[in-house]
CSV table of C-alpha atoms in Angstrom, one decimal:
chain,number,residue,atom,x,y,z
A,1,MET,CA,32.8,96.2,178.9
A,2,ARG,CA,35.3,94.7,176.5
A,3,SER,CA,39.0,94.8,177.4
A,4,ALA,CA,41.7,96.1,175.1
A,5,VAL,CA,42.5,92.5,174.3
A,6,ASP,CA,39.0,91.9,173.1
A,7,PHE,CA,39.2,94.8,170.7
A,8,ASN,CA,42.6,93.7,169.4
A,9,HIS,CA,41.1,90.3,168.5
A,10,PHE,CA,37.9,91.7,167.0
A,11,ASN,CA,37.5,90.4,163.5
A,12,PRO,CA,34.7,92.1,161.5
A,13,SER,CA,34.5,89.2,159.0
A,14,ARG,CA,33.5,86.8,161.8
A,15,SER,CA,31.0,89.2,163.5
A,16,ALA,CA,27.3,88.4,163.1
A,17,VAL,CA,26.8,92.1,162.1
A,18,PHE,CA,28.9,91.6,159.0
A,19,ARG,CA,27.7,88.2,157.9
A,20,ARG,CA,25.2,89.8,155.6
A,21,PRO,CA,25.9,88.9,151.9
A,22,TRP,CA,27.9,91.6,150.2
A,23,ARG,CA,25.4,91.6,147.3
A,24,GLU,CA,23.1,93.6,149.4
A,25,ILE,CA,25.7,96.4,149.8
A,26,GLY,CA,23.6,98.5,147.5
A,27,LEU,CA,20.9,98.5,150.2
A,28,ILE,CA,23.3,99.5,153.0
A,29,GLY,CA,24.2,103.1,153.8
A,30,PHE,CA,27.6,104.2,155.2
A,31,SER,CA,26.0,104.1,158.7
A,32,GLY,CA,25.4,100.4,158.4
A,33,ARG,CA,21.6,100.9,158.0
A,34,ARG,CA,19.5,100.3,154.9
A,35,SER,CA,19.0,103.4,152.8
A,36,TRP,CA,15.5,104.6,151.9
A,37,ALA,CA,16.3,103.9,148.2
A,38,GLY,CA,17.3,100.4,149.0
A,39,ILE,CA,14.2,99.8,151.0
A,40,GLU,CA,12.0,101.1,148.3
A,41,ALA,CA,13.7,99.0,145.6
A,42,SER,CA,13.3,95.9,147.7
A,43,ARG,CA,9.6,96.7,148.2
A,44,ARG,CA,9.1,97.1,144.5
A,45,HIS,CA,10.8,93.8,143.7
A,46,ARG,CA,8.7,92.0,146.2
A,47,LYS,CA,5.5,93.6,144.8
A,48,HIS,CA,6.5,92.6,141.2
A,49,HIS,CA,7.2,89.1,142.2
A,50,ALA,CA,3.8,88.9,144.0
A,51,VAL,CA,2.0,90.2,141.0
A,52,LEU,CA,3.8,87.7,138.8
A,53,LEU,CA,3.0,84.8,141.1
A,54,ALA,CA,-0.6,85.9,141.3
A,55,THR,CA,-0.9,86.1,137.6
A,56,LEU,CA,0.6,82.6,137.1
A,57,ALA,CA,-1.6,81.2,139.8
A,58,THR,CA,-4.7,82.5,138.1
A,59,LEU,CA,-3.7,81.2,134.7
A,60,THR,CA,-3.2,77.7,136.1
A,61,LEU,CA,-6.9,77.7,137.0
A,62,LEU,CA,-8.1,78.6,133.5
A,63,PRO,CA,-7.6,77.0,130.1
A,64,GLY,CA,-4.8,78.5,128.1
A,65,CYS,CA,-6.3,78.1,124.7
A,66,ALA,CA,-9.7,77.9,123.0
A,67,THR,CA,-10.9,74.4,122.0
A,68,ALA,CA,-11.1,74.3,118.2
A,69,PRO,CA,-12.9,71.3,116.8
A,70,LEU,CA,-12.4,70.2,113.2
A,71,VAL,CA,-15.6,71.0,111.3
A,72,GLN,CA,-16.2,69.4,107.9
A,73,GLY,CA,-18.3,71.3,105.5
A,74,SER,CA,-19.3,70.5,101.9
A,75,ALA,CA,-16.9,72.7,99.9
A,76,LEU,CA,-14.3,70.1,98.9
A,77,SER,CA,-14.7,68.0,95.8
A,78,SER,CA,-13.7,64.9,97.8
A,79,TYR,CA,-13.0,64.0,101.4
A,80,ASP,CA,-11.4,60.6,100.6
A,81,GLY,CA,-7.9,59.9,101.8
A,82,LEU,CA,-7.7,62.7,104.4
A,83,LYS,CA,-5.5,61.6,107.3
A,84,GLN,CA,-5.0,63.1,110.7
A,85,SER,CA,-2.0,65.3,111.0
A,86,ASP,CA,-2.0,67.6,114.0
A,87,GLY,CA,0.5,70.3,115.1
A,88,LYS,CA,1.2,71.5,118.6
A,89,LEU,CA,-1.7,74.0,118.4
A,90,THR,CA,-3.5,72.9,115.3
A,91,LYS,CA,-5.8,70.1,114.4
A,92,SER,CA,-5.9,69.0,110.8
A,93,ARG,CA,-6.8,66.2,108.3
A,94,LEU,CA,-5.1,66.4,105.0
A,95,GLN,CA,-3.8,64.7,101.9
A,96,VAL,CA,-1.4,65.9,99.1
A,97,LYS,CA,-0.2,64.3,95.9
A,98,LYS,CA,3.4,65.4,96.0
A,99,GLU,CA,4.4,64.5,92.5
A,100,GLN,CA,1.5,66.2,90.9
A,101,VAL,CA,1.8,69.3,93.0
A,102,ALA,CA,5.6,69.5,92.3
A,103,VAL,CA,5.1,69.9,88.5
A,104,ALA,CA,2.6,72.8,88.9
A,105,LYS,CA,3.9,76.3,88.2
A,106,THR,CA,0.9,78.6,88.3
A,107,VAL,CA,-1.8,79.1,90.9
A,108,ASN,CA,-5.0,81.1,91.1
A,109,ILE,CA,-7.1,81.6,94.2
A,110,ALA,CA,-10.9,81.5,94.3
A,111,PRO,CA,-12.7,83.8,96.7
A,112,THR,CA,-12.9,82.2,100.1
A,113,ALA,CA,-16.5,81.2,101.1
A,114,PHE,CA,-17.8,82.4,104.5
A,115,PRO,CA,-21.5,81.8,104.7
A,116,ARG,CA,-23.5,83.9,107.1
A,117,SER,CA,-24.9,80.7,108.8
A,118,VAL,CA,-21.4,79.8,110.0
A,119,ALA,CA,-21.1,82.9,112.2
A,120,PRO,CA,-24.4,84.9,112.3
A,121,GLU,CA,-23.0,87.1,115.1
A,122,LEU,CA,-20.6,88.7,112.6
A,123,THR,CA,-21.6,91.4,110.2
A,124,ASP,CA,-21.2,91.0,106.4
A,125,GLU,CA,-18.2,93.4,106.5
A,126,GLN,CA,-16.6,91.4,109.3
A,127,ARG,CA,-17.0,88.1,107.4
A,128,LEU,CA,-15.6,89.7,104.2
A,129,LEU,CA,-12.6,90.9,106.2
A,130,VAL,CA,-11.8,87.4,107.5
A,131,ALA,CA,-12.4,85.7,104.1
A,132,ASN,CA,-10.1,88.3,102.5
A,133,ALA,CA,-7.4,87.7,105.1
A,134,VAL,CA,-7.5,84.0,104.2
A,135,ASN,CA,-7.0,84.8,100.5
A,136,ARG,CA,-4.3,87.4,101.2
A,137,ALA,CA,-2.4,84.9,103.4
A,138,LEU,CA,-2.7,82.2,100.8
A,139,CYS,CA,-1.5,84.5,98.0
A,140,ILE,CA,1.6,85.7,100.0
A,141,ASN,CA,2.6,82.2,101.2
A,142,LEU,CA,2.1,80.5,97.8
A,143,SER,CA,4.2,83.2,96.1
A,144,ASP,CA,7.3,81.6,97.6
A,145,ARG,CA,7.1,78.8,95.0
A,146,PHE,CA,4.4,79.4,92.5
A,147,THR,CA,3.5,82.2,90.1
A,148,LEU,CA,0.2,83.7,91.3
A,149,VAL,CA,-2.3,84.7,88.6
A,150,ALA,CA,-5.6,86.5,88.7
A,151,PRO,CA,-8.6,84.4,89.9
A,152,ASP,CA,-10.1,84.4,86.3
A,153,THR,CA,-6.9,83.3,84.7
A,154,PRO,CA,-6.4,79.6,84.0
A,155,ALA,CA,-3.7,78.0,86.2
A,156,ASP,CA,-2.1,74.6,86.9
A,157,LEU,CA,-3.8,74.7,90.3
A,158,THR,CA,-6.8,76.5,91.7
A,159,VAL,CA,-7.0,76.9,95.4
A,160,ARG,CA,-10.5,77.3,97.0
A,161,ALA,CA,-11.3,77.6,100.7
A,162,ALA,CA,-14.4,77.8,102.9
A,163,VAL,CA,-14.8,78.8,106.5
A,164,THR,CA,-16.7,76.1,108.4
A,165,ARG,CA,-16.6,77.5,112.0
A,166,VAL,CA,-15.9,80.7,113.8
A,167,THR,CA,-16.2,81.3,117.5
A,168,PRO,CA,-16.3,85.1,118.0
A,169,THR,CA,-13.9,86.8,120.4
A,170,ASP,CA,-15.3,88.1,123.6
A,171,GLU,CA,-14.8,91.9,123.1
A,172,VAL,CA,-15.0,92.7,126.8
A,173,ALA,CA,-12.4,90.1,127.9
A,174,ALA,CA,-10.1,91.2,125.0
A,175,GLY,CA,-10.4,94.8,126.1
A,176,VAL,CA,-9.5,94.1,129.7
A,177,SER,CA,-6.5,92.1,128.4
A,178,VAL,CA,-5.4,95.1,126.4
A,179,ALA,CA,-5.9,97.5,129.3
A,180,THR,CA,-3.9,95.2,131.6
A,181,SER,CA,-1.0,94.9,129.1
A,182,ILE,CA,-0.9,98.7,128.5
A,183,GLY,CA,-1.0,99.4,132.2
A,184,ALA,CA,1.8,97.0,132.9
A,185,SER,CA,4.0,98.9,130.4
A,186,PHE,CA,4.0,101.8,132.8
A,187,VAL,CA,5.3,99.8,135.7
A,188,ASP,CA,9.0,99.9,136.6
A,189,ALA,CA,10.7,97.9,133.8
A,190,SER,CA,13.6,96.8,136.0
A,191,VAL,CA,11.6,93.6,136.6
A,192,PRO,CA,9.7,92.7,133.4
A,193,ILE,CA,6.2,91.3,134.2
A,194,PRO,CA,4.8,89.1,131.4
A,195,VAL,CA,1.1,89.8,131.0
A,196,PRO,CA,-0.7,86.9,129.2
A,197,ARG,CA,-4.1,87.5,127.8
A,198,ILE,CA,-7.1,86.7,130.0
A,199,PRO,CA,-8.0,83.2,128.8
A,200,ILE,CA,-11.8,83.9,128.7
A,201,GLY,CA,-13.8,84.3,125.5
A,202,LEU,CA,-11.0,83.2,123.2
A,203,GLY,CA,-12.1,82.7,119.5
A,204,ASP,CA,-11.3,79.9,117.1
A,205,LEU,CA,-11.4,79.2,113.4
A,206,SER,CA,-12.0,76.1,111.3
A,207,ILE,CA,-11.4,76.1,107.5
A,208,GLU,CA,-11.4,73.5,104.7
A,209,ALA,CA,-9.5,74.1,101.5
A,210,GLU,CA,-8.3,72.2,98.4
A,211,ALA,CA,-6.1,72.6,95.3
A,212,VAL,CA,-7.5,71.2,92.1
A,213,ASP,CA,-5.8,70.9,88.7
A,214,ARG,CA,-7.0,72.1,85.3
A,215,THR,CA,-9.4,69.1,85.0
A,216,GLY,CA,-10.9,69.7,88.4
A,217,ARG,CA,-9.1,66.7,90.1
A,218,GLN,CA,-8.1,67.3,93.7
A,219,GLN,CA,-4.4,67.3,94.2
A,220,ALA,CA,-4.3,68.5,97.8
A,221,ALA,CA,-6.8,69.1,100.6
A,222,MET,CA,-6.9,70.1,104.2
A,223,ILE,CA,-9.5,70.5,107.0
A,224,TRP,CA,-7.9,72.9,109.6
A,225,ALA,CA,-8.7,74.2,113.0
A,226,ARG,CA,-7.0,76.3,115.6
A,227,GLY,CA,-8.0,78.3,118.7
A,228,ALA,CA,-6.5,81.5,120.1
A,229,THR,CA,-4.1,81.1,123.1
A,230,ALA,CA,-3.6,83.2,126.1
A,231,PHE,CA,0.2,83.6,125.5
A,232,PHE,CA,0.5,83.9,121.7
A,233,SER,CA,-2.7,85.5,120.4
A,234,THR,CA,-3.2,89.3,120.2
A,235,PRO,CA,-6.3,90.5,121.9
A,236,ARG,CA,-8.4,93.2,120.1
A,237,ALA,CA,-11.7,94.7,120.9
A,238,SER,CA,-13.5,93.0,118.0
A,239,LYS,CA,-15.5,89.8,117.5
A,240,THR,CA,-13.4,89.0,114.5
A,241,SER,CA,-10.1,89.5,116.4
A,242,ASP,CA,-9.0,85.9,116.7
A,243,ALA,CA,-10.5,84.6,113.4
A,244,TYR,CA,-8.7,87.4,111.6
A,245,GLU,CA,-5.3,86.5,113.1
A,246,LEU,CA,-5.9,82.7,112.7
A,247,ALA,CA,-6.7,83.3,109.0
A,248,GLY,CA,-3.0,84.2,108.5
A,249,ALA,CA,-1.9,81.0,110.4
A,250,PHE,CA,-4.1,78.9,108.1
A,251,GLY,CA,-2.6,80.6,105.0
A,252,ASP,CA,0.8,79.8,106.2
A,253,ASP,CA,0.0,76.1,106.9
A,254,PHE,CA,-1.8,75.5,103.6
A,255,GLY,CA,1.0,77.3,101.7
A,256,LYS,CA,3.6,74.9,103.2
A,257,LEU,CA,1.4,72.0,102.2
A,258,LEU,CA,1.6,73.0,98.6
A,259,ASN,CA,5.1,74.5,98.6
A,260,LYS,CA,6.7,71.3,100.0
A,261,GLY,CA,4.1,68.7,99.0
A,262,GLU,CA,3.9,67.4,102.6
A,263,SER,CA,2.3,68.0,105.9
A,264,PRO,CA,3.4,71.3,107.5
A,265,PHE,CA,3.2,69.6,111.0
A,266,GLU,CA,5.7,66.9,110.5
A,267,GLY,CA,9.5,67.0,110.7
A,268,PHE,CA,11.5,70.1,111.4
A,269,ASN,CA,9.3,73.1,110.6
A,270,ILE,CA,11.4,76.1,111.7
A,271,GLU,CA,12.3,78.1,108.6
A,272,ILE,CA,13.5,81.7,107.8
A,273,PRO,CA,10.8,83.6,106.0
A,274,THR,CA,11.6,84.8,102.5
A,275,TRP,CA,12.1,88.5,101.9
A,276,GLN,CA,9.0,88.7,99.7
A,277,LYS,CA,6.9,87.2,102.5
A,278,VAL,CA,8.3,89.7,105.1
A,279,SER,CA,7.9,92.7,102.8
A,280,SER,CA,4.3,91.7,101.8
A,281,ASN,CA,3.3,91.2,105.4
A,282,MET,CA,4.7,94.6,106.2
A,283,GLY,CA,2.3,96.2,103.7
A,284,LEU,CA,4.8,96.6,100.8
A,285,ALA,CA,3.9,95.6,97.2
A,286,PRO,CA,3.4,91.8,96.9
A,287,LYS,CA,5.6,89.7,94.6
A,288,TYR,CA,2.8,89.2,92.1
A,289,ALA,CA,0.2,91.7,91.0
A,290,ALA,CA,-2.5,89.1,91.5
A,291,CYS,CA,-2.1,89.4,95.2
A,292,GLU,CA,-3.1,93.1,95.0
A,293,THR,CA,-6.7,91.8,94.5
A,294,TYR,CA,-6.8,91.2,98.3
A,295,GLY,CA,-5.3,94.5,99.3
A,296,ARG,CA,-2.0,95.0,101.1
A,297,ALA,CA,-1.5,93.9,104.6
A,298,PRO,CA,-1.9,96.7,107.2
A,299,GLY,CA,1.9,96.6,108.0
A,300,ILE,CA,3.1,99.0,110.7
A,301,ALA,CA,-0.4,100.4,111.2
A,302,GLY,CA,-1.6,96.8,111.9
A,303,LEU,CA,1.2,96.2,114.4
A,304,VAL,CA,0.5,99.4,116.3
A,305,GLY,CA,-3.2,98.8,116.2
A,306,GLY,CA,-2.7,95.3,117.6
A,307,LYS,CA,-0.6,96.6,120.5
A,308,LEU,CA,-3.4,99.1,121.3
A,309,GLY,CA,-6.1,96.5,120.9
A,310,LEU,CA,-7.8,98.3,117.9
A,311,PRO,CA,-10.3,96.2,115.9
A,312,PRO,CA,-8.7,94.8,112.6
A,313,GLU,CA,-11.6,96.6,110.9
A,314,TRP,CA,-9.9,99.9,111.7
A,315,THR,CA,-6.5,99.1,110.3
A,316,ASP,CA,-7.2,96.7,107.4
A,317,ASP,CA,-8.9,98.3,104.3
A,318,GLY,CA,-9.9,94.9,103.0
A,319,PRO,CA,-9.9,93.7,99.3
A,320,LYS,CA,-8.9,96.1,96.6
A,321,ALA,CA,-12.5,96.4,95.3
A,322,THR,CA,-13.7,97.9,98.6
A,323,ARG,CA,-10.6,99.8,99.6
A,324,LYS,CA,-11.0,103.3,100.9
A,325,GLN,CA,-10.1,105.9,98.3
């Protein structure tokens, strides 16, 4: 038994009982014991960390992006002078005559070619959807510098593109990724858990395109390829999911090639999108009437549909000629 002297010299700050870090005071009740709320919060935090670590461990064993080889077709008028110019996620070979492109004012866009032999697994409607997404992206991006005119109207430059390879998206894997992501949204958000896409069955896209002047001489050309990634691609339950999304990325890169007259993968490439590009991508009227040929972007419906994993066929009405009335 302690003497009175012992009690008089008792210092709580030096006692082993009180050496617990004060940051845990939220877990301690007035009785000195952990409250049930504190225990439950601690258990949830450990569970969330375990799920996160397990997810990251799984991803380290799987490839994070689809391999996308450059596939050369036969749509370009010339393949001479193309030089390798890769980005972080993109492979490309390109050439551009900066001086000649700089003096051009008007552009028209020929319908993108997407032969059935390139992706026989896709339906005619799905191939049309991807080809139209390429044209729409080109039209929106090129509107930043050029005046876009109808395809049958003469222009300083004519842009024509052809799809040379598509690896369809695995619909089952994409569906599981969507379900996992939606399920995670119902988990306690106090500890956000990133849910990357399951890196299985990722799609890819390869396209070649050129810009020719009024005499048919090639002024710019690009062979382009990119694959979907586990962290940055939106999974949708459709074989066209990744090709459809990558079509927009191609339009952005080829647009920069012509707008700046140089490779979009060299130098400092971060830029603020113009208002016309933002509004057009949100489904509002495009800057030029010629872009209405390819229909308006799905906008909010497309964003919501992407979050829910809906096929792009459900949210994109396609070119104006086939739009639902």
